[in-house]
Amino acid sequence: MGMSKSIKVILSLALVVFLALAGTKVEASVRYITYPAIDRGDHAVHCDKAHPNTCKKKQANPYRRGCGVLEGCHRETGPKPT
């Protein structure tokens, strides 16, 4: 015995509404980084005005030179130097 078309439509709409509400509930519980957290992020953990040396910013990714021909990992089309 099959369901009537109107019952299928009602159940489909109820499922769509349920999934939409479930999606908004999950989205509302997501935590975001606030501005005070971003402002504190540039300094050391124990930054204190009494000890200003602990408040110095450090470079995140210091410059490192790439791989050269002499190390053998540089893409060179000619013969290797000796």
PDB file of N, CA and C in Angstrom:
ATOM      1  N   MET A   1       0.853  -1.163   0.000  1.00  0.00           N
ATOM      2  CA  MET A   1       0.000   0.000   0.000  1.00  0.00           C
ATOM      3  C   MET A   1       0.902   1.230   0.000  1.00  0.00           C
ATOM      4  N   GLY A   2       0.731   2.122  -0.945  1.00  0.00           N
ATOM      5  CA  GLY A   2       1.585   3.292  -1.079  1.00  0.00           C
ATOM      6  C   GLY A   2       0.994   4.505  -0.381  1.00  0.00           C
ATOM      7  N   MET A   3       1.862   5.453  -0.055  1.00  0.00           N
ATOM      8  CA  MET A   3       1.401   6.695   0.567  1.00  0.00           C
ATOM      9  C   MET A   3       0.856   7.610  -0.507  1.00  0.00           C
ATOM     10  N   SER A   4      -0.065   8.438  -0.121  1.00  0.00           N
ATOM     11  CA  SER A   4      -0.600   9.389  -1.088  1.00  0.00           C
ATOM     12  C   SER A   4       0.441  10.470  -1.347  1.00  0.00           C
ATOM     13  N   LYS A   5       0.277  11.166  -2.452  1.00  0.00           N
ATOM     14  CA  LYS A   5       1.240  12.182  -2.869  1.00  0.00           C
ATOM     15  C   LYS A   5       1.286  13.337  -1.871  1.00  0.00           C
ATOM     16  N   SER A   6       0.168  13.719  -1.305  1.00  0.00           N
ATOM     17  CA  SER A   6       0.151  14.843  -0.366  1.00  0.00           C
ATOM     18  C   SER A   6       0.909  14.500   0.924  1.00  0.00           C
ATOM     19  N   ILE A   7       0.826  13.261   1.384  1.00  0.00           N
ATOM     20  CA  ILE A   7       1.558  12.861   2.586  1.00  0.00           C
ATOM     21  C   ILE A   7       3.063  12.860   2.312  1.00  0.00           C
ATOM     22  N   LYS A   8       3.471  12.420   1.115  1.00  0.00           N
ATOM     23  CA  LYS A   8       4.885  12.451   0.745  1.00  0.00           C
ATOM     24  C   LYS A   8       5.414  13.879   0.711  1.00  0.00           C
ATOM     25  N   VAL A   9       4.623  14.799   0.180  1.00  0.00           N
ATOM     26  CA  VAL A   9       5.032  16.203   0.108  1.00  0.00           C
ATOM     27  C   VAL A   9       5.164  16.787   1.511  1.00  0.00           C
ATOM     28  N   ILE A  10       4.206  16.500   2.380  1.00  0.00           N
ATOM     29  CA  ILE A  10       4.241  17.022   3.749  1.00  0.00           C
ATOM     30  C   ILE A  10       5.447  16.466   4.503  1.00  0.00           C
ATOM     31  N   LEU A  11       5.709  15.179   4.377  1.00  0.00           N
ATOM     32  CA  LEU A  11       6.873  14.586   5.037  1.00  0.00           C
ATOM     33  C   LEU A  11       8.182  15.143   4.479  1.00  0.00           C
ATOM     34  N   SER A  12       8.239  15.368   3.181  1.00  0.00           N
ATOM     35  CA  SER A  12       9.441  15.946   2.573  1.00  0.00           C
ATOM     36  C   SER A  12       9.679  17.356   3.085  1.00  0.00           C
ATOM     37  N   LEU A  13       8.629  18.165   3.163  1.00  0.00           N
ATOM     38  CA  LEU A  13       8.766  19.528   3.673  1.00  0.00           C
ATOM     39  C   LEU A  13       9.168  19.524   5.148  1.00  0.00           C
ATOM     40  N   ALA A  14       8.601  18.606   5.927  1.00  0.00           N
ATOM     41  CA  ALA A  14       8.967  18.515   7.338  1.00  0.00           C
ATOM     42  C   ALA A  14      10.445  18.135   7.488  1.00  0.00           C
ATOM     43  N   LEU A  15      10.927  17.248   6.638  1.00  0.00           N
ATOM     44  CA  LEU A  15      12.334  16.860   6.673  1.00  0.00           C
ATOM     45  C   LEU A  15      13.241  18.036   6.314  1.00  0.00           C
ATOM     46  N   VAL A  16      12.863  18.815   5.311  1.00  0.00           N
ATOM     47  CA  VAL A  16      13.651  19.986   4.911  1.00  0.00           C
ATOM     48  C   VAL A  16      13.694  21.006   6.039  1.00  0.00           C
ATOM     49  N   VAL A  17      12.555  21.254   6.680  1.00  0.00           N
ATOM     50  CA  VAL A  17      12.511  22.211   7.790  1.00  0.00           C
ATOM     51  C   VAL A  17      13.369  21.706   8.952  1.00  0.00           C
ATOM     52  N   PHE A  18      13.280  20.430   9.253  1.00  0.00           N
ATOM     53  CA  PHE A  18      14.088  19.862  10.334  1.00  0.00           C
ATOM     54  C   PHE A  18      15.578  20.004  10.056  1.00  0.00           C
ATOM     55  N   LEU A  19      15.999  19.698   8.838  1.00  0.00           N
ATOM     56  CA  LEU A  19      17.415  19.816   8.488  1.00  0.00           C
ATOM     57  C   LEU A  19      17.877  21.268   8.510  1.00  0.00           C
ATOM     58  N   ALA A  20      17.020  22.196   8.097  1.00  0.00           N
ATOM     59  CA  ALA A  20      17.379  23.615   8.136  1.00  0.00           C
ATOM     60  C   ALA A  20      17.559  24.083   9.573  1.00  0.00           C
ATOM     61  N   LEU A  21      16.663  23.663  10.457  1.00  0.00           N
ATOM     62  CA  LEU A  21      16.789  24.044  11.867  1.00  0.00           C
ATOM     63  C   LEU A  21      18.009  23.394  12.515  1.00  0.00           C
ATOM     64  N   ALA A  22      18.301  22.169  12.164  1.00  0.00           N
ATOM     65  CA  ALA A  22      19.473  21.491  12.715  1.00  0.00           C
ATOM     66  C   ALA A  22      20.752  22.173  12.244  1.00  0.00           C
ATOM     67  N   GLY A  23      20.772  22.635  11.004  1.00  0.00           N
ATOM     68  CA  GLY A  23      21.949  23.329  10.476  1.00  0.00           C
ATOM     69  C   GLY A  23      22.186  24.657  11.147  1.00  0.00           C
ATOM     70  N   THR A  24      21.139  25.402  11.462  1.00  0.00           N
ATOM     71  CA  THR A  24      21.319  26.689  12.128  1.00  0.00           C
ATOM     72  C   THR A  24      21.743  26.493  13.573  1.00  0.00           C
ATOM     73  N   LYS A  25      21.322  25.409  14.204  1.00  0.00           N
ATOM     74  CA  LYS A  25      21.715  25.140  15.583  1.00  0.00           C
ATOM     75  C   LYS A  25      23.210  24.855  15.655  1.00  0.00           C
ATOM     76  N   VAL A  26      23.730  24.101  14.714  1.00  0.00           N
ATOM     77  CA  VAL A  26      25.154  23.787  14.689  1.00  0.00           C
ATOM     78  C   VAL A  26      25.957  25.044  14.389  1.00  0.00           C
ATOM     79  N   GLU A  27      25.484  25.859  13.463  1.00  0.00           N
ATOM     80  CA  GLU A  27      26.194  27.075  13.075  1.00  0.00           C
ATOM     81  C   GLU A  27      26.251  28.072  14.227  1.00  0.00           C
ATOM     82  N   ALA A  28      25.233  28.121  15.055  1.00  0.00           N
ATOM     83  CA  ALA A  28      25.195  29.074  16.162  1.00  0.00           C
ATOM     84  C   ALA A  28      26.186  28.701  17.259  1.00  0.00           C
ATOM     85  N   SER A  29      26.567  27.440  17.360  1.00  0.00           N
ATOM     86  CA  SER A  29      27.482  27.031  18.423  1.00  0.00           C
ATOM     87  C   SER A  29      28.947  27.185  18.033  1.00  0.00           C
ATOM     88  N   VAL A  30      29.235  27.644  16.826  1.00  0.00           N
ATOM     89  CA  VAL A  30      30.616  27.832  16.386  1.00  0.00           C
ATOM     90  C   VAL A  30      31.212  29.034  17.103  1.00  0.00           C
ATOM     91  N   ARG A  31      32.424  28.874  17.626  1.00  0.00           N
ATOM     92  CA  ARG A  31      33.079  29.971  18.332  1.00  0.00           C
ATOM     93  C   ARG A  31      33.965  30.738  17.364  1.00  0.00           C
ATOM     94  N   TYR A  32      34.010  32.049  17.537  1.00  0.00           N
ATOM     95  CA  TYR A  32      34.815  32.909  16.694  1.00  0.00           C
ATOM     96  C   TYR A  32      35.892  33.583  17.528  1.00  0.00           C
ATOM     97  N   ILE A  33      36.981  33.953  16.885  1.00  0.00           N
ATOM     98  CA  ILE A  33      38.041  34.686  17.564  1.00  0.00           C
ATOM     99  C   ILE A  33      37.598  36.132  17.689  1.00  0.00           C
ATOM    100  N   THR A  34      37.655  36.666  18.895  1.00  0.00           N
ATOM    101  CA  THR A  34      37.230  38.042  19.123  1.00  0.00           C
ATOM    102  C   THR A  34      38.417  38.983  18.977  1.00  0.00           C
ATOM    103  N   TYR A  35      38.144  40.277  18.904  1.00  0.00           N
ATOM    104  CA  TYR A  35      39.205  41.259  18.722  1.00  0.00           C
ATOM    105  C   TYR A  35      40.202  41.294  19.877  1.00  0.00           C
ATOM    106  N   PRO A  36      39.790  41.206  21.138  1.00  0.00           N
ATOM    107  CA  PRO A  36      40.798  41.183  22.208  1.00  0.00           C
ATOM    108  C   PRO A  36      41.759  40.001  22.090  1.00  0.00           C
ATOM    109  N   ALA A  37      41.273  38.865  21.651  1.00  0.00           N
ATOM    110  CA  ALA A  37      42.155  37.709  21.482  1.00  0.00           C
ATOM    111  C   ALA A  37      43.158  37.959  20.370  1.00  0.00           C
ATOM    112  N   ILE A  38      42.741  38.627  19.332  1.00  0.00           N
ATOM    113  CA  ILE A  38      43.652  38.939  18.236  1.00  0.00           C
ATOM    114  C   ILE A  38      44.695  39.946  18.695  1.00  0.00           C
ATOM    115  N   ASP A  39      44.297  40.937  19.482  1.00  0.00           N
ATOM    116  CA  ASP A  39      45.240  41.944  19.965  1.00  0.00           C
ATOM    117  C   ASP A  39      46.296  41.328  20.870  1.00  0.00           C
ATOM    118  N   ARG A  40      45.921  40.358  21.691  1.00  0.00           N
ATOM    119  CA  ARG A  40      46.876  39.726  22.598  1.00  0.00           C
ATOM    120  C   ARG A  40      47.790  38.748  21.874  1.00  0.00           C
ATOM    121  N   GLY A  41      47.436  38.357  20.682  1.00  0.00           N
ATOM    122  CA  GLY A  41      48.168  37.308  19.991  1.00  0.00           C
ATOM    123  C   GLY A  41      49.552  37.676  19.514  1.00  0.00           C
ATOM    124  N   ASP A  42      49.883  38.965  19.399  1.00  0.00           N
ATOM    125  CA  ASP A  42      51.184  39.354  18.876  1.00  0.00           C
ATOM    126  C   ASP A  42      52.287  39.340  19.918  1.00  0.00           C
ATOM    127  N   HIS A  43      51.961  39.239  21.161  1.00  0.00           N
ATOM    128  CA  HIS A  43      52.961  39.356  22.210  1.00  0.00           C
ATOM    129  C   HIS A  43      53.201  38.012  22.884  1.00  0.00           C
ATOM    130  N   ALA A  44      54.253  37.975  23.681  1.00  0.00           N
ATOM    131  CA  ALA A  44      54.574  36.762  24.421  1.00  0.00           C
ATOM    132  C   ALA A  44      53.471  36.471  25.440  1.00  0.00           C
ATOM    133  N   VAL A  45      53.467  35.267  25.944  1.00  0.00           N
ATOM    134  CA  VAL A  45      52.419  34.850  26.873  1.00  0.00           C
ATOM    135  C   VAL A  45      52.461  35.663  28.163  1.00  0.00           C
ATOM    136  N   HIS A  46      53.649  35.915  28.693  1.00  0.00           N
ATOM    137  CA  HIS A  46      53.787  36.614  29.967  1.00  0.00           C
ATOM    138  C   HIS A  46      54.244  38.047  29.749  1.00  0.00           C
ATOM    139  N   CYS A  47      53.596  38.755  28.853  1.00  0.00           N
ATOM    140  CA  CYS A  47      53.943  40.145  28.577  1.00  0.00           C
ATOM    141  C   CYS A  47      53.514  41.004  29.766  1.00  0.00           C
ATOM    142  N   ASP A  48      54.460  41.775  30.302  1.00  0.00           N
ATOM    143  CA  ASP A  48      54.189  42.576  31.479  1.00  0.00           C
ATOM    144  C   ASP A  48      54.884  43.918  31.325  1.00  0.00           C
ATOM    145  N   LYS A  49      54.226  44.990  31.748  1.00  0.00           N
ATOM    146  CA  LYS A  49      54.822  46.320  31.642  1.00  0.00           C
ATOM    147  C   LYS A  49      56.031  46.463  32.556  1.00  0.00           C
ATOM    148  N   ALA A  50      56.082  45.704  33.630  1.00  0.00           N
ATOM    149  CA  ALA A  50      57.227  45.754  34.531  1.00  0.00           C
ATOM    150  C   ALA A  50      58.462  45.113  33.897  1.00  0.00           C
ATOM    151  N   HIS A  51      58.246  44.177  32.981  1.00  0.00           N
ATOM    152  CA  HIS A  51      59.346  43.495  32.289  1.00  0.00           C
ATOM    153  C   HIS A  51      59.137  43.647  30.783  1.00  0.00           C
ATOM    154  N   PRO A  52      59.522  44.779  30.208  1.00  0.00           N
ATOM    155  CA  PRO A  52      59.233  45.030  28.793  1.00  0.00           C
ATOM    156  C   PRO A  52      59.983  44.107  27.835  1.00  0.00           C
ATOM    157  N   ASN A  53      61.053  43.455  28.289  1.00  0.00           N
ATOM    158  CA  ASN A  53      61.775  42.550  27.393  1.00  0.00           C
ATOM    159  C   ASN A  53      60.934  41.343  26.997  1.00  0.00           C
ATOM    160  N   THR A  54      59.964  40.977  27.830  1.00  0.00           N
ATOM    161  CA  THR A  54      59.114  39.834  27.498  1.00  0.00           C
ATOM    162  C   THR A  54      58.042  40.194  26.482  1.00  0.00           C
ATOM    163  N   CYS A  55      57.879  41.478  26.189  1.00  0.00           N
ATOM    164  CA  CYS A  55      56.818  41.917  25.282  1.00  0.00           C
ATOM    165  C   CYS A  55      57.300  42.114  23.847  1.00  0.00           C
ATOM    166  N   LYS A  56      58.531  41.763  23.560  1.00  0.00           N
ATOM    167  CA  LYS A  56      59.049  41.973  22.211  1.00  0.00           C
ATOM    168  C   LYS A  56      58.388  41.003  21.245  1.00  0.00           C
ATOM    169  N   LYS A  57      58.042  41.527  20.077  1.00  0.00           N
ATOM    170  CA  LYS A  57      57.448  40.685  19.048  1.00  0.00           C
ATOM    171  C   LYS A  57      58.543  39.886  18.355  1.00  0.00           C
ATOM    172  N   LYS A  58      58.213  38.665  17.977  1.00  0.00           N
ATOM    173  CA  LYS A  58      59.152  37.819  17.260  1.00  0.00           C
ATOM    174  C   LYS A  58      58.646  37.619  15.846  1.00  0.00           C
ATOM    175  N   GLN A  59      59.580  37.500  14.924  1.00  0.00           N
ATOM    176  CA  GLN A  59      59.209  37.270  13.538  1.00  0.00           C
ATOM    177  C   GLN A  59      58.631  35.857  13.415  1.00  0.00           C
ATOM    178  N   ALA A  60      57.489  35.749  12.773  1.00  0.00           N
ATOM    179  CA  ALA A  60      56.794  34.464  12.701  1.00  0.00           C
ATOM    180  C   ALA A  60      57.549  33.462  11.838  1.00  0.00           C
ATOM    181  N   ASN A  61      57.903  33.846  10.655  1.00  0.00           N
ATOM    182  CA  ASN A  61      58.587  32.949   9.733  1.00  0.00           C
ATOM    183  C   ASN A  61      59.859  33.626   9.240  1.00  0.00           C
ATOM    184  N   PRO A  62      60.983  33.377   9.898  1.00  0.00           N
ATOM    185  CA  PRO A  62      62.211  34.036   9.469  1.00  0.00           C
ATOM    186  C   PRO A  62      62.598  33.592   8.062  1.00  0.00           C
ATOM    187  N   TYR A  63      63.292  34.474   7.368  1.00  0.00           N
ATOM    188  CA  TYR A  63      63.674  34.206   5.991  1.00  0.00           C
ATOM    189  C   TYR A  63      64.705  33.088   5.943  1.00  0.00           C
ATOM    190  N   ARG A  64      64.474  32.119   5.084  1.00  0.00           N
ATOM    191  CA  ARG A  64      65.444  31.071   4.806  1.00  0.00           C
ATOM    192  C   ARG A  64      65.646  31.005   3.310  1.00  0.00           C
ATOM    193  N   ARG A  65      66.879  30.983   2.923  1.00  0.00           N
ATOM    194  CA  ARG A  65      67.205  30.948   1.511  1.00  0.00           C
ATOM    195  C   ARG A  65      66.800  29.599   0.925  1.00  0.00           C
ATOM    196  N   GLY A  66      66.386  29.611  -0.313  1.00  0.00           N
ATOM    197  CA  GLY A  66      65.971  28.379  -0.969  1.00  0.00           C
ATOM    198  C   GLY A  66      67.140  27.458  -1.270  1.00  0.00           C
ATOM    199  N   CYS A  67      66.845  26.314  -1.797  1.00  0.00           N
ATOM    200  CA  CYS A  67      67.857  25.321  -2.117  1.00  0.00           C
ATOM    201  C   CYS A  67      68.615  25.758  -3.368  1.00  0.00           C
ATOM    202  N   GLY A  68      69.920  25.684  -3.335  1.00  0.00           N
ATOM    203  CA  GLY A  68      70.735  26.141  -4.455  1.00  0.00           C
ATOM    204  C   GLY A  68      71.262  25.000  -5.301  1.00  0.00           C
ATOM    205  N   VAL A  69      72.046  25.363  -6.312  1.00  0.00           N
ATOM    206  CA  VAL A  69      72.599  24.389  -7.242  1.00  0.00           C
ATOM    207  C   VAL A  69      73.612  23.481  -6.538  1.00  0.00           C
ATOM    208  N   LEU A  70      74.408  24.029  -5.638  1.00  0.00           N
ATOM    209  CA  LEU A  70      75.460  23.244  -4.989  1.00  0.00           C
ATOM    210  C   LEU A  70      74.912  22.146  -4.084  1.00  0.00           C
ATOM    211  N   GLU A  71      73.724  22.342  -3.525  1.00  0.00           N
ATOM    212  CA  GLU A  71      73.133  21.301  -2.679  1.00  0.00           C
ATOM    213  C   GLU A  71      72.558  20.155  -3.499  1.00  0.00           C
ATOM    214  N   GLY A  72      72.390  20.360  -4.773  1.00  0.00           N
ATOM    215  CA  GLY A  72      71.903  19.302  -5.648  1.00  0.00           C
ATOM    216  C   GLY A  72      70.395  19.184  -5.715  1.00  0.00           C
ATOM    217  N   CYS A  73      69.675  20.095  -5.120  1.00  0.00           N
ATOM    218  CA  CYS A  73      68.218  19.991  -5.179  1.00  0.00           C
ATOM    219  C   CYS A  73      67.608  21.096  -6.038  1.00  0.00           C
ATOM    220  N   HIS A  74      68.431  21.960  -6.597  1.00  0.00           N
ATOM    221  CA  HIS A  74      67.948  23.012  -7.483  1.00  0.00           C
ATOM    222  C   HIS A  74      67.684  22.399  -8.851  1.00  0.00           C
ATOM    223  N   ARG A  75      66.621  22.800  -9.490  1.00  0.00           N
ATOM    224  CA  ARG A  75      66.321  22.265 -10.823  1.00  0.00           C
ATOM    225  C   ARG A  75      67.216  22.947 -11.849  1.00  0.00           C
ATOM    226  N   GLU A  76      68.156  22.227 -12.303  1.00  0.00           N
ATOM    227  CA  GLU A  76      69.094  22.748 -13.291  1.00  0.00           C
ATOM    228  C   GLU A  76      69.055  21.807 -14.484  1.00  0.00           C
ATOM    229  N   THR A  77      68.951  22.365 -15.675  1.00  0.00           N
ATOM    230  CA  THR A  77      68.856  21.518 -16.858  1.00  0.00           C
ATOM    231  C   THR A  77      70.222  21.102 -17.376  1.00  0.00           C
ATOM    232  N   GLY A  78      71.262  21.831 -17.041  1.00  0.00           N
ATOM    233  CA  GLY A  78      72.605  21.523 -17.525  1.00  0.00           C
ATOM    234  C   GLY A  78      73.313  20.534 -16.619  1.00  0.00           C
ATOM    235  N   PRO A  79      74.595  20.275 -16.890  1.00  0.00           N
ATOM    236  CA  PRO A  79      75.367  19.345 -16.045  1.00  0.00           C
ATOM    237  C   PRO A  79      75.628  19.943 -14.670  1.00  0.00           C
ATOM    238  N   LYS A  80      75.803  19.073 -13.672  1.00  0.00           N
ATOM    239  CA  LYS A  80      76.067  19.524 -12.303  1.00  0.00           C
ATOM    240  C   LYS A  80      77.479  20.086 -12.204  1.00  0.00           C
ATOM    241  N   PRO A  81      77.655  21.167 -11.417  1.00  0.00           N
ATOM    242  CA  PRO A  81      79.009  21.703 -11.241  1.00  0.00           C
ATOM    243  C   PRO A  81      79.838  20.786 -10.343  1.00  0.00           C
ATOM    244  N   THR A  82      81.131  20.788 -10.561  1.00  0.00           N
ATOM    245  CA  THR A  82      82.008  19.935  -9.752  1.00  0.00           C
ATOM    246  C   THR A  82      82.824  20.728  -8.777  1.00  0.00           C
TER     247      THR A  82
END
